[in-house]
PDB file of C-alpha atoms in Angstrom:
ATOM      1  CA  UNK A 290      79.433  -6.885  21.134  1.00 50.00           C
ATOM      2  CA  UNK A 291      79.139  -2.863  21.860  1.00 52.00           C
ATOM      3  CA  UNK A 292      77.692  -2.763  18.671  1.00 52.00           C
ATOM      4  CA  UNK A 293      75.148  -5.083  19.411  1.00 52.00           C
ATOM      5  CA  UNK A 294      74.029  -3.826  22.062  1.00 49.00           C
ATOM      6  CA  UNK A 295      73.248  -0.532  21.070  1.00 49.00           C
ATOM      7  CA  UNK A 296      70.898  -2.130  18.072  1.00 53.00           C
ATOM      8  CA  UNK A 297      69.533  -4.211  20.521  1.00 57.00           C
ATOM      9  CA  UNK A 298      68.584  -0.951  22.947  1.00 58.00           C
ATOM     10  CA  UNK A 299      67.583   1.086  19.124  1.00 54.00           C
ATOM     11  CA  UNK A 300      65.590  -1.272  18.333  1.00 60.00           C
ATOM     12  CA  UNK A 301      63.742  -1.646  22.065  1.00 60.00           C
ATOM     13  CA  UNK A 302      63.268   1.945  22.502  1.00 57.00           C
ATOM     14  CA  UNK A 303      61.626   1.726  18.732  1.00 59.00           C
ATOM     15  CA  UNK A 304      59.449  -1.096  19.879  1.00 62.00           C
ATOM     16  CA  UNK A 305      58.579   0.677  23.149  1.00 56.00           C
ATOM     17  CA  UNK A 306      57.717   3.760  21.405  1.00 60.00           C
ATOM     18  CA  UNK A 307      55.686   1.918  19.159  1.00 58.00           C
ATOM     19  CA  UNK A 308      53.988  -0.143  21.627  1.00 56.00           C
ATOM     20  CA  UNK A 309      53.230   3.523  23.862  1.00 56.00           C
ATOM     21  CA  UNK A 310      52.013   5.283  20.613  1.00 57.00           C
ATOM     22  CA  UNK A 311      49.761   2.687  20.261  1.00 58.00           C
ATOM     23  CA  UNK A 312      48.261   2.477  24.000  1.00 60.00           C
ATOM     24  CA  UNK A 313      47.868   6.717  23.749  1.00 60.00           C
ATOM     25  CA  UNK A 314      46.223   6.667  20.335  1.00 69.00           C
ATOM     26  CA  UNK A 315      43.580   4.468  21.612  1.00 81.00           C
ATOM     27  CA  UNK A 316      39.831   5.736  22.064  1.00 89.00           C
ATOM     28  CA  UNK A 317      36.576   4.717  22.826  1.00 92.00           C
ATOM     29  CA  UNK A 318      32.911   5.721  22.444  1.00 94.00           C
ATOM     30  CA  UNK A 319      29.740   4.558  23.733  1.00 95.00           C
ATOM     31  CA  UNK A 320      27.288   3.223  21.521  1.00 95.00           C
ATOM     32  CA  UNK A 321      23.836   3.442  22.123  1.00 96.00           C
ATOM     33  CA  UNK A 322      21.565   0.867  20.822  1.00 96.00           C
ATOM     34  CA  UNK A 323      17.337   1.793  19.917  1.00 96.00           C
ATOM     35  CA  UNK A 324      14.729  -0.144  18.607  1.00 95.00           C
ATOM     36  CA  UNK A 325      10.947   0.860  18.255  1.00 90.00           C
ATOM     37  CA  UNK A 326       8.669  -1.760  17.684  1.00 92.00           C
ATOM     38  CA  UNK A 327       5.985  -0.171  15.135  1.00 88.00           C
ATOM     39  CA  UNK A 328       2.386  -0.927  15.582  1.00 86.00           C
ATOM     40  CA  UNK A 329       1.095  -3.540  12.524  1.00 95.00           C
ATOM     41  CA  UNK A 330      -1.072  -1.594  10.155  1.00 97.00           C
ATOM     42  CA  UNK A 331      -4.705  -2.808  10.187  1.00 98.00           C
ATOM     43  CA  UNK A 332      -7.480  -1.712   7.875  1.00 98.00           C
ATOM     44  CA  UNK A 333     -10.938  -2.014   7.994  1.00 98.00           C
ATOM     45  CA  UNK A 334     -13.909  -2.107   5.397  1.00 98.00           C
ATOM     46  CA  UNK A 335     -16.562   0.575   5.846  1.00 98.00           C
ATOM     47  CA  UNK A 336     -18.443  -0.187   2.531  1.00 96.00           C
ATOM     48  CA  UNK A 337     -18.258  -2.593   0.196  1.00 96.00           C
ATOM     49  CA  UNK A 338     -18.569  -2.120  -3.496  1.00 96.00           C
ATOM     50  CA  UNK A 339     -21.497  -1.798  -5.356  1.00 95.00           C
ATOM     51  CA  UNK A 340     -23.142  -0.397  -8.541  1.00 94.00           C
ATOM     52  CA  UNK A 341     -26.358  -0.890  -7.581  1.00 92.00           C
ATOM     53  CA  UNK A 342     -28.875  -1.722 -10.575  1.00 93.00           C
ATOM     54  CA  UNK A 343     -28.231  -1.303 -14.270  1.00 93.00           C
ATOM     55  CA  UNK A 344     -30.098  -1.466 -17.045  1.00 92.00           C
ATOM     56  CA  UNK A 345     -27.925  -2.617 -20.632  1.00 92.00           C
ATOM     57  CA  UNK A 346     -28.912  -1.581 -24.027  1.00 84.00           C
ATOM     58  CA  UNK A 347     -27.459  -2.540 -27.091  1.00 80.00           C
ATOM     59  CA  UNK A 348     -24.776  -0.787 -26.587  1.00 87.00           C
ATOM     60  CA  UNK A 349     -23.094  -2.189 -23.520  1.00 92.00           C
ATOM     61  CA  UNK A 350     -20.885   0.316 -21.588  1.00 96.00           C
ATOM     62  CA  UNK A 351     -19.057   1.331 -18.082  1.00 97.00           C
ATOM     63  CA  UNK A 352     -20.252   2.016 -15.001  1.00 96.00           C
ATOM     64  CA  UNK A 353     -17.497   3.950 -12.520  1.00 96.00           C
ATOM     65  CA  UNK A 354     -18.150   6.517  -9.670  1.00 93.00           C
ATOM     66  CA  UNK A 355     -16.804  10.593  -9.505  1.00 90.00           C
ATOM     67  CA  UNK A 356     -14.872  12.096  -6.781  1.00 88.00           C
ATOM     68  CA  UNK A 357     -18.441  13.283  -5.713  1.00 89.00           C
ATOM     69  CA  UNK A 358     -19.820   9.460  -5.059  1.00 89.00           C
ATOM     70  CA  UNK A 359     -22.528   9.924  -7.601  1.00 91.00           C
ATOM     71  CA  UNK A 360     -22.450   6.942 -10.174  1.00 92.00           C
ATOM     72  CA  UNK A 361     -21.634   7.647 -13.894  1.00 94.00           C
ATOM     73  CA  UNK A 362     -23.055   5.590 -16.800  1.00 95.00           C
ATOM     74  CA  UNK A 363     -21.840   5.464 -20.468  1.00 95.00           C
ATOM     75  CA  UNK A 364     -22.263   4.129 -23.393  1.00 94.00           C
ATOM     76  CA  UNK A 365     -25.883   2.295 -23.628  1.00 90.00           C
ATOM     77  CA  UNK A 366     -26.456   1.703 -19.820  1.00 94.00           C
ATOM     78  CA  UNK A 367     -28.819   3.192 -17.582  1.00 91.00           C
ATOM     79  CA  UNK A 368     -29.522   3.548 -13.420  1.00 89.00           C
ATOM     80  CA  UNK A 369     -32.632   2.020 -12.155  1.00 89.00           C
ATOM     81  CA  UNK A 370     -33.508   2.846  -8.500  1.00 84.00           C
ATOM     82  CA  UNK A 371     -34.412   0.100  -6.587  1.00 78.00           C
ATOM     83  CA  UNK A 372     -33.202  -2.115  -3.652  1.00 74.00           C
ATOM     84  CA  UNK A 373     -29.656  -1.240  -4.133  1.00 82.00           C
ATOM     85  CA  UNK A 374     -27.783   2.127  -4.324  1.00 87.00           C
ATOM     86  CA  UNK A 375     -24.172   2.181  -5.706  1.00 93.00           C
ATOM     87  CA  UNK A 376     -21.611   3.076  -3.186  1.00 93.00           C
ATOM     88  CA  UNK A 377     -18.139   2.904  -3.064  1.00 95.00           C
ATOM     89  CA  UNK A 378     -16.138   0.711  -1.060  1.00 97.00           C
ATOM     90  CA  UNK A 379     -14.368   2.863   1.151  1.00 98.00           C
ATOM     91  CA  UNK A 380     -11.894   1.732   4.456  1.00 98.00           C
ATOM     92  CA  UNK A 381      -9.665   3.296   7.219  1.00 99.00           C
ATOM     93  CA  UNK A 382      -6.175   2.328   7.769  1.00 98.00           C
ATOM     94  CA  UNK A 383      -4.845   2.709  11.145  1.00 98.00           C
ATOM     95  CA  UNK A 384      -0.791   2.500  12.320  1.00 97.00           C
ATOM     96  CA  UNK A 385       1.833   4.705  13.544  1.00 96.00           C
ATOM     97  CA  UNK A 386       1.059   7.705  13.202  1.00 96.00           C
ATOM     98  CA  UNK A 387       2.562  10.325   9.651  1.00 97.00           C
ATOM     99  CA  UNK A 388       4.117   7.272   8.214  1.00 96.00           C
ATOM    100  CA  UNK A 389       4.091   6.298   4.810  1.00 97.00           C
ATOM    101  CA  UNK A 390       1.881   3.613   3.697  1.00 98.00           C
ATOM    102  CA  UNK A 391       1.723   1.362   0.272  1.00 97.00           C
ATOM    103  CA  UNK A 392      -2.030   0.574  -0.857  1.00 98.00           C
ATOM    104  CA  UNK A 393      -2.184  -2.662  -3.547  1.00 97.00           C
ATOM    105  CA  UNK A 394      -4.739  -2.756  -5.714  1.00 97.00           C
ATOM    106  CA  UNK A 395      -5.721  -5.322  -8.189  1.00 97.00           C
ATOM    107  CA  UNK A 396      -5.115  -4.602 -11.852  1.00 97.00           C
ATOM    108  CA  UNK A 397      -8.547  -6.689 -12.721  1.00 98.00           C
ATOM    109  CA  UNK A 398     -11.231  -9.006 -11.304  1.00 98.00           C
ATOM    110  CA  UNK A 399     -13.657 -10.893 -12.519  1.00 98.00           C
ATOM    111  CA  UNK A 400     -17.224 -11.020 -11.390  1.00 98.00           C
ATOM    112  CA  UNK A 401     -18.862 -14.001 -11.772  1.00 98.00           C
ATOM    113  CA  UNK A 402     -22.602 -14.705 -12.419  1.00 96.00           C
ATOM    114  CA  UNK A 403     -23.852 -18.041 -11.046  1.00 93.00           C
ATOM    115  CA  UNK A 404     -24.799 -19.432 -13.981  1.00 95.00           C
ATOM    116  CA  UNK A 405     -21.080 -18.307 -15.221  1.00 94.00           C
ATOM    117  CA  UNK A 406     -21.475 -15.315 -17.154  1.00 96.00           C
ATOM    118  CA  UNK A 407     -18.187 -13.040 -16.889  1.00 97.00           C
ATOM    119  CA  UNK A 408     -17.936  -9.077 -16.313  1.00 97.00           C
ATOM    120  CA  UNK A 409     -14.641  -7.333 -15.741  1.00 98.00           C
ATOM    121  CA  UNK A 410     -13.823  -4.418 -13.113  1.00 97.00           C
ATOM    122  CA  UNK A 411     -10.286  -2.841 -14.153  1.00 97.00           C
ATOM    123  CA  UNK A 412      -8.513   0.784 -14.021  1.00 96.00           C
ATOM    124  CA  UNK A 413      -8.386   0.539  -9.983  1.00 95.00           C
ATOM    125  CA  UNK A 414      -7.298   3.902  -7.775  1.00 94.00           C
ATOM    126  CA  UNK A 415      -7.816   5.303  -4.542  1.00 95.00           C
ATOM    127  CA  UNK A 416      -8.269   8.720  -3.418  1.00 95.00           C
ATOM    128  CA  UNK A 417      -5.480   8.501  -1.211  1.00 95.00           C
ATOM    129  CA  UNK A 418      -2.990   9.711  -4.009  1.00 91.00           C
ATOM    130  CA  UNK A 419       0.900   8.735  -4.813  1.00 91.00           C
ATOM    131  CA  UNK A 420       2.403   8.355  -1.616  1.00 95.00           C
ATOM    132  CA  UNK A 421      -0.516   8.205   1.381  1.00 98.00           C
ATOM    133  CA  UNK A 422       0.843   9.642   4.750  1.00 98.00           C
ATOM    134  CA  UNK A 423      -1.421   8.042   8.142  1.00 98.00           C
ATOM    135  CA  UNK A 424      -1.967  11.265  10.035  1.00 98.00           C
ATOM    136  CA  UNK A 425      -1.260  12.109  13.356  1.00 98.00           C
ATOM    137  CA  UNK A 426      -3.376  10.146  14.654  1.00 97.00           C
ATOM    138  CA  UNK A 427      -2.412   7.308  12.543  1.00 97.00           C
ATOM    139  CA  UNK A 428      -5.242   7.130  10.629  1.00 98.00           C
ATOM    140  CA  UNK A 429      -6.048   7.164   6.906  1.00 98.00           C
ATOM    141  CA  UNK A 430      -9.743   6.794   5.377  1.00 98.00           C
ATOM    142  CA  UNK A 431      -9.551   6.092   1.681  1.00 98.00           C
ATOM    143  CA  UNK A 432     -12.160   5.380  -1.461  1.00 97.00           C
ATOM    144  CA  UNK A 433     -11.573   2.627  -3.392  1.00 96.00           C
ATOM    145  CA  UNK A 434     -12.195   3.546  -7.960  1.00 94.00           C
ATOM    146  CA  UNK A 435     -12.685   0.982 -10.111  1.00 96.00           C
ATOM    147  CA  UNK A 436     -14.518   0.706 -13.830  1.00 97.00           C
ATOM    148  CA  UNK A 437     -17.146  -1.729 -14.119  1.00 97.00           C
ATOM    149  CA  UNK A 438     -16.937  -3.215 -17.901  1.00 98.00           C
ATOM    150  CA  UNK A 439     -20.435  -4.398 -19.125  1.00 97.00           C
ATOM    151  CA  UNK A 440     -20.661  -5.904 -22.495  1.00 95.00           C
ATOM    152  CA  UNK A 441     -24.057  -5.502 -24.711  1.00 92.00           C
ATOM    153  CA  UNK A 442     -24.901  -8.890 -24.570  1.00 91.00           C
ATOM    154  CA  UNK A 443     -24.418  -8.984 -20.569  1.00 94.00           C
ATOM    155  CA  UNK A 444     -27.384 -11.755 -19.012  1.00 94.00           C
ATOM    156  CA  UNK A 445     -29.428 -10.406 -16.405  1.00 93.00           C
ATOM    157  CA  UNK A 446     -28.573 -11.506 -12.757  1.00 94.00           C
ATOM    158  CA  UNK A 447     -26.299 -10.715  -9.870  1.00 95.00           C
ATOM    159  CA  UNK A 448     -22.715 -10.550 -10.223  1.00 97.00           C
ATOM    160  CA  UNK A 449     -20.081 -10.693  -7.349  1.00 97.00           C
ATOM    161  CA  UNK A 450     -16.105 -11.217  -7.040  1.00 97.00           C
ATOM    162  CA  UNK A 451     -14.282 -10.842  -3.714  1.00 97.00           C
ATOM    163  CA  UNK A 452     -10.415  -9.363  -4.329  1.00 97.00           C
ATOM    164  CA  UNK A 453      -7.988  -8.484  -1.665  1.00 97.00           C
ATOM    165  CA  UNK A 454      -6.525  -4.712  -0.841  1.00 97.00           C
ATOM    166  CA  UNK A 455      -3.557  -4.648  -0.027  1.00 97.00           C
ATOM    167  CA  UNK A 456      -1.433  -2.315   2.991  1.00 97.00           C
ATOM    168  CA  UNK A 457       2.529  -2.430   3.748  1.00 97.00           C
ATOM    169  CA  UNK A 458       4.635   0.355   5.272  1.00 97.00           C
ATOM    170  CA  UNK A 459       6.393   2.098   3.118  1.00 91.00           C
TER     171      UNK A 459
END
């Protein structure tokens, strides 16, 4: 019975000890908790896109604008000045502030003649570059690049397409 009763008080003061390691090895932090609710990103269209009036030879061509906003013409087509002058559709982006920003632009469009005829604006860019930053005060203006495709046979007339851009926090 001796016997039992010192494994009985071994194995209590084990238990104990256990149970006291256990209370003194316990600690605690605070955790603090933060949220910022971000402003949505808005853009808005300054200019729209045009290329004002061309002129096709037999050669058809592309029509596209330099860094400098002046138009430039190749193959066989030629600027008339009239009514319209080719600008570039341009925009400002507005958000919190020296974040990162994705732009989407389409791959291709199609304008559309209203009798049907077809011409294709591809190779889309912006001047904005790889990874566009909204400054401090959350703003970004941008230019929107694009080469108009115009066959030889193009018909006379007006073309237009409407396509969406794009704008998503990084």
């Amino acid at each position: 019975m001796k016997n039992h009763v010192v494994h009985i008080s071994l194995f209590s003061a084990f238990i104990l000890s256990f149970v006291l390691g256990q209370i003194n090895a316990q600690n605690s932090v605070v955790v603090t908790a933060t949220a910022e609710i971000v402003k949505p990103l808005s853009i808005e269209k300054l200019s729209d896109l045009s290329f004002g009036f061309i002129l096709v030879d037999s050669d058809g061509g592309t029509a596209t604008f330099d860094p400098d906003g002046n138009i430039v013409l190749t193959g066989g087509l030629v600027f008339i000045n009239g009514g319209i002058n080719p600008i570039q559709a341009s925009f400002q982006i507005s958000g919190r502030p020296e974040t990162g920003i994705n732009i989407e632009l389409p791959q291709e469009v199609t304008l559309l003649h209203s009798d049907g005829y077809e011409m294709v604006l591809d190779n889309f860019y912006s001047d904005s570059g790889s990874n566009p930053v909204l400054d401090a005060q959350g703003k970004l203006d941008f230019i929107l690049y694009s080469t108009l495709n115009v066959s030889s046979s193009q018909e006379s007339g007006s073309y237009s397409a409407s396509f969406p851009v794009i704008i998503t926090y990084d």
